[in-house]
Amino acid sequence: MFMRWFHELGSPPYFYRFAGRLIPWLGGLCLVLLVTGLYLGLIVAPSDYQQGESYRIIYIHVPSAWMSLFIYVVMAACGAIALIWRMKLAEVVAISSAPVGASFTFLALVTGSLWGKPMWGTWWVWDARLTSELLLLFLYLGVIALYSAIEDKRQAARAASILAIVGVVNIPLIHYSVEWWNTLHQGPTVTKFDAPSIDVRMLVPLLIMALAFKLFYIVNMLMRARCELLSRERNSRWVAELAEADHG
Amino acid sequence: MAEFFHMGGYAFYVWMSYGIAALVLVANLLAPRWQRRRLLDELARKARRSRRQQERAARNS
């Protein structure tokens, strides 16, 4: 039963309809979480005893940074599936993840810079954490550029997948950079093995925002995947019928 | 209220962060919408054109 459903999901028209039905629900849930997270983070959470109100950038910065890594791993994993099993849908998911991933990486860098200026006294330092995150942005942009530069989309997806997989070495580098090298960037406070060293009233909105960003990624990836499927299957019957019905 | 927007003197850094984040997220939502609209319009135009060609061919034969 599940396997049949999974098999059907691999068919482009089925996935297109399924994603179309899923998007409003996930999008609504994302919006609710976003509003809750912002309310708890900006209004309810107390200010930090060292950083005052400036620490509230955390509710954008940290979820963005988490998502920048998470999306990259998803993209590379789908790229690997696409290379090994030649699954079209995996190609589409991988390539549809890249723009959102690049956006979250950009946000992590920019909000980090806006946080660094008042706290460290500088917008930017070439240390391990910041440099490896910048490299991640270039990897995302490289995947997008490579994919759009090759005419044949199946070949383009293969090339982009290989680049994405090679770039995975950067992920542990980013994660452990604050432990392996001396850096201005602080170490992890949430994912430590003992209890997180952060107040619960700050931790809860942070986790809610992270969940909201994750849902945003899923919704946006599905939206882009639908476009990509339409574009790739433009000569097929189901797309022709869809376009016709749309302009009926 | 004014105190809230003042953010303890860090208003610029905090609100810039939230503002840029909002812009980037909204842009991400608009891009695929526009792309889908453009694509469907283009496909519908092509379908109409090929239908007219077929009709003309049928009349001429």
Coordinates of C-alpha atoms in Angstrom, one line a residue:
Chain A
M1 CA 0.0 0.0 0.0
F2 CA 2.7 2.5 1.0
M3 CA 5.0 1.2 -1.7
R4 CA 2.3 1.8 -4.3
W5 CA 1.8 5.3 -3.0
F6 CA 5.5 5.9 -3.1
H7 CA 5.7 4.6 -6.7
E8 CA 2.8 6.9 -7.7
L9 CA 4.5 9.9 -6.1
G10 CA 7.3 9.4 -8.5
S11 CA 5.0 10.1 -11.5
P12 CA 5.2 13.8 -12.3
P13 CA 1.4 14.6 -12.7
Y14 CA 0.7 12.8 -9.4
F15 CA 3.4 14.6 -7.6
Y16 CA 2.3 17.9 -9.1
R17 CA -1.3 17.5 -7.8
F18 CA -0.1 16.0 -4.4
A19 CA 2.3 18.9 -3.8
G20 CA -0.4 21.4 -4.9
R21 CA -2.7 20.0 -2.2
L22 CA 0.0 19.9 0.5
I23 CA 1.3 23.5 0.0
P24 CA -1.7 25.5 1.5
W25 CA -1.8 23.3 4.7
L26 CA 2.0 23.4 5.3
G27 CA 2.0 27.1 4.4
G28 CA -0.7 27.8 6.9
L29 CA 1.1 25.9 9.6
C30 CA 4.3 27.7 8.8
L31 CA 2.6 31.1 9.1
V32 CA 1.1 30.2 12.5
L33 CA 4.5 29.0 13.8
L34 CA 6.2 32.2 12.4
V35 CA 3.7 34.5 14.1
T36 CA 4.0 32.5 17.4
G37 CA 7.8 32.4 17.2
L38 CA 8.1 36.2 16.5
Y39 CA 5.7 37.0 19.3
L40 CA 7.5 34.8 21.9
G41 CA 10.9 35.9 20.6
L42 CA 10.5 39.6 20.3
I43 CA 8.0 40.4 23.0
V44 CA 7.8 37.6 25.7
A45 CA 11.5 36.5 25.9
P46 CA 13.6 38.5 28.3
S47 CA 16.6 40.4 27.1
D48 CA 20.1 38.9 27.4
Y49 CA 22.1 39.9 30.5
Q50 CA 25.2 40.5 28.4
Q51 CA 24.0 41.5 25.0
G52 CA 20.8 43.4 25.9
E53 CA 18.2 43.4 23.1
S54 CA 20.7 42.9 20.3
Y55 CA 20.6 39.1 20.9
R56 CA 17.1 39.0 19.4
I57 CA 18.8 38.6 16.0
I58 CA 19.3 35.0 17.1
Y59 CA 15.7 34.1 16.1
I60 CA 16.6 34.8 12.5
H61 CA 20.3 34.0 12.5
V62 CA 20.4 30.6 14.1
P63 CA 17.4 29.0 12.3
S64 CA 18.8 30.3 9.0
A65 CA 22.2 28.9 9.7
W66 CA 20.7 25.5 10.7
M67 CA 18.6 25.4 7.6
S68 CA 21.5 26.4 5.4
L69 CA 23.2 23.1 6.5
F70 CA 20.1 21.0 6.5
I71 CA 19.0 22.0 3.0
Y72 CA 22.5 21.4 1.7
V73 CA 22.5 17.8 3.0
V74 CA 19.0 17.2 1.6
M75 CA 20.1 18.6 -1.8
A76 CA 23.2 16.4 -1.9
A77 CA 21.3 13.3 -0.7
C78 CA 18.7 13.8 -3.5
G79 CA 21.6 14.4 -5.9
A80 CA 23.1 11.1 -4.9
I81 CA 19.7 9.3 -5.4
A82 CA 19.4 11.0 -8.8
L83 CA 22.8 9.8 -9.8
I84 CA 22.4 6.2 -8.6
W85 CA 18.8 5.4 -9.4
R86 CA 18.2 8.0 -12.2
M87 CA 15.1 9.2 -10.4
K88 CA 13.7 12.2 -12.1
L89 CA 11.9 13.4 -9.0
A90 CA 15.1 13.3 -6.9
E91 CA 16.7 15.6 -9.5
V92 CA 13.8 18.0 -9.3
V93 CA 13.8 18.1 -5.5
A94 CA 17.6 18.6 -5.4
I95 CA 17.6 21.5 -7.8
S96 CA 14.4 23.1 -6.3
S97 CA 16.2 23.1 -2.9
A98 CA 19.1 25.2 -4.1
P99 CA 17.5 28.7 -4.2
V100 CA 16.0 28.4 -0.7
G101 CA 19.2 27.0 0.6
A102 CA 21.2 29.9 -0.9
S103 CA 18.6 32.3 0.6
F104 CA 19.0 30.9 4.1
T105 CA 22.8 30.9 3.8
F106 CA 22.7 34.5 2.7
L107 CA 20.4 35.4 5.6
A108 CA 22.7 33.6 8.1
L109 CA 25.7 35.6 6.8
V110 CA 23.9 39.0 6.7
T111 CA 22.2 38.7 10.1
G112 CA 25.5 37.4 11.5
S113 CA 27.2 40.5 10.1
L114 CA 24.5 42.7 11.6
W115 CA 25.0 41.0 14.9
G116 CA 28.8 41.0 14.8
K117 CA 29.0 44.8 14.3
P118 CA 27.5 45.8 17.7
M119 CA 28.9 42.7 19.6
W120 CA 32.4 42.1 18.1
G121 CA 32.9 45.6 16.7
T122 CA 33.3 44.3 13.1
W123 CA 31.0 43.3 10.2
W124 CA 33.3 40.5 9.1
V125 CA 36.3 38.5 10.0
W126 CA 38.0 35.8 7.9
D127 CA 37.7 33.1 10.5
A128 CA 36.9 29.4 10.0
R129 CA 33.1 29.6 10.7
L130 CA 32.4 32.7 8.6
T131 CA 34.6 31.7 5.7
S132 CA 33.2 28.2 5.5
E133 CA 29.6 29.5 5.6
L134 CA 30.5 31.9 2.8
L135 CA 31.9 28.9 0.8
L136 CA 28.6 27.2 1.4
L137 CA 26.8 30.2 -0.3
F138 CA 29.2 29.9 -3.3
L139 CA 28.5 26.1 -3.5
Y140 CA 24.7 26.8 -3.7
L141 CA 25.3 29.5 -6.3
G142 CA 27.6 27.1 -8.2
V143 CA 24.9 24.4 -8.2
I144 CA 22.3 26.9 -9.5
A145 CA 24.6 28.3 -12.2
L146 CA 25.8 24.9 -13.4
Y147 CA 22.2 23.6 -13.7
S148 CA 21.0 26.6 -15.6
A149 CA 24.1 26.6 -17.9
I150 CA 23.4 23.2 -19.4
E151 CA 20.6 22.9 -22.0
D152 CA 19.7 19.2 -21.5
K153 CA 18.1 19.3 -18.0
R154 CA 18.9 15.6 -17.2
Q155 CA 22.6 16.2 -17.9
A156 CA 22.4 19.5 -16.1
A157 CA 21.0 17.8 -13.0
R158 CA 23.7 15.1 -13.1
A159 CA 26.5 17.8 -13.2
A160 CA 24.8 19.8 -10.4
S161 CA 24.4 16.7 -8.3
I162 CA 28.1 15.9 -8.6
L163 CA 29.0 19.4 -7.5
A164 CA 26.5 19.2 -4.6
I165 CA 27.9 15.8 -3.4
V166 CA 31.6 17.0 -3.6
G167 CA 30.6 20.1 -1.6
V168 CA 29.3 18.0 1.3
V169 CA 32.8 18.0 2.8
N170 CA 32.2 21.6 3.7
I171 CA 29.3 20.7 6.1
P172 CA 31.2 19.1 9.0
L173 CA 33.8 21.8 8.4
I174 CA 31.2 24.5 9.2
H175 CA 29.7 22.6 12.1
Y176 CA 33.0 21.8 13.9
S177 CA 34.8 25.0 12.8
V178 CA 34.1 26.7 16.2
E179 CA 35.6 23.8 18.0
W180 CA 38.6 23.0 15.8
W181 CA 39.9 26.6 15.4
N182 CA 40.0 29.7 17.5
T183 CA 37.3 32.0 16.3
L184 CA 35.3 35.0 17.3
H185 CA 32.2 33.0 16.8
Q186 CA 30.8 31.4 20.0
G187 CA 30.5 27.7 20.4
P188 CA 27.2 25.8 20.3
T189 CA 24.8 26.5 23.1
V190 CA 21.8 24.5 22.0
T191 CA 23.2 21.2 20.7
K192 CA 25.7 20.6 23.5
F193 CA 25.5 17.1 25.1
D194 CA 24.5 18.4 28.5
A195 CA 21.5 20.6 29.0
P196 CA 21.5 23.7 26.7
S197 CA 23.0 26.8 28.3
I198 CA 20.1 29.0 27.3
D199 CA 17.0 30.2 29.1
V200 CA 13.9 28.2 28.3
R201 CA 12.0 31.4 27.4
M202 CA 14.7 32.1 24.8
L203 CA 15.0 28.4 23.7
V204 CA 11.3 27.8 22.9
P205 CA 10.9 30.7 20.4
L206 CA 14.2 29.7 18.8
L207 CA 13.0 26.1 18.3
I208 CA 9.6 27.4 17.0
M209 CA 11.3 29.7 14.5
A210 CA 13.5 26.8 13.4
L211 CA 10.5 24.6 12.8
A212 CA 8.8 27.5 10.9
F213 CA 11.8 27.9 8.7
K214 CA 11.9 24.2 8.0
L215 CA 8.3 24.3 6.9
F216 CA 9.0 27.3 4.8
Y217 CA 11.7 25.3 3.0
I218 CA 9.4 22.4 2.4
V219 CA 6.7 24.7 1.0
N220 CA 9.0 26.7 -1.2
M221 CA 10.8 23.6 -2.4
L222 CA 7.5 22.1 -3.4
M223 CA 6.4 25.3 -5.2
R224 CA 9.7 25.3 -7.2
A225 CA 9.5 21.6 -7.9
R226 CA 6.0 22.1 -9.4
C227 CA 7.4 24.7 -11.7
E228 CA 10.4 22.6 -12.6
L229 CA 8.1 19.6 -13.5
L230 CA 5.9 21.8 -15.7
S231 CA 8.9 23.1 -17.5
R232 CA 10.5 19.7 -18.0
E233 CA 7.3 18.0 -19.1
R234 CA 6.1 20.9 -21.2
N235 CA 5.6 18.6 -24.2
S236 CA 3.6 16.0 -22.4
R237 CA -0.1 15.5 -22.4
W238 CA -0.9 16.3 -18.8
V239 CA 0.9 19.7 -18.9
A240 CA -0.9 20.6 -22.2
E241 CA -4.3 19.7 -20.5
L242 CA -3.3 21.7 -17.5
A243 CA -2.4 24.8 -19.5
E244 CA -5.6 24.5 -21.5
A245 CA -7.8 24.1 -18.4
D246 CA -6.0 27.1 -16.8
H247 CA -7.0 29.3 -19.8
G248 CA -10.3 27.7 -20.4
Chain B
M1 CA 5.7 50.7 22.3
A2 CA 8.5 53.2 21.5
E3 CA 10.7 51.2 23.8
F4 CA 10.0 48.0 21.8
F5 CA 11.0 49.6 18.5
H6 CA 14.1 51.2 20.2
M7 CA 15.4 47.7 21.0
G8 CA 17.7 49.0 23.8
G9 CA 19.6 51.1 21.2
Y10 CA 20.1 48.2 18.8
A11 CA 17.1 49.1 16.7
F12 CA 19.1 49.4 13.4
Y13 CA 20.8 46.0 13.7
V14 CA 17.7 44.1 15.0
W15 CA 15.2 45.6 12.6
M16 CA 17.6 45.4 9.6
S17 CA 17.9 41.7 10.3
Y18 CA 14.2 41.1 10.5
G19 CA 13.5 43.3 7.5
I20 CA 16.0 41.7 5.2
A21 CA 14.8 38.2 6.3
A22 CA 11.2 39.2 5.5
L23 CA 12.2 40.5 2.0
V24 CA 14.2 37.4 1.2
L25 CA 11.4 35.1 2.3
V26 CA 8.7 37.0 0.3
A27 CA 10.9 37.1 -2.8
N28 CA 11.3 33.3 -2.5
L29 CA 7.5 33.0 -2.4
L30 CA 6.9 35.3 -5.4
A31 CA 9.6 33.8 -7.7
P32 CA 8.0 30.4 -8.3
R33 CA 4.5 32.0 -8.6
W34 CA 5.6 34.3 -11.4
Q35 CA 7.6 31.5 -13.0
R36 CA 4.5 29.2 -13.0
R37 CA 2.2 31.9 -14.4
R38 CA 4.7 32.7 -17.2
L39 CA 5.1 29.0 -18.1
L40 CA 1.3 28.3 -18.2
D41 CA 0.7 31.4 -20.3
E42 CA 3.4 30.4 -22.7
L43 CA 2.1 26.9 -23.0
A44 CA -1.5 28.0 -23.6
R45 CA -0.3 30.4 -26.3
K46 CA 1.6 27.6 -28.0
A47 CA -1.4 25.3 -27.8
R48 CA -3.7 27.9 -29.4
R49 CA -1.3 28.5 -32.2
S50 CA -0.9 24.9 -33.0
R51 CA -4.7 24.4 -32.9
R52 CA -5.2 27.3 -35.4
Q53 CA -2.5 25.8 -37.7
Q54 CA -4.4 22.5 -37.6
E55 CA -7.7 24.2 -38.4
R56 CA -6.1 26.1 -41.3
A57 CA -4.6 22.9 -42.7
A58 CA -7.9 21.1 -42.4
R59 CA -9.7 23.9 -44.4
N60 CA -7.1 24.0 -47.1
S61 CA -7.1 20.3 -47.7

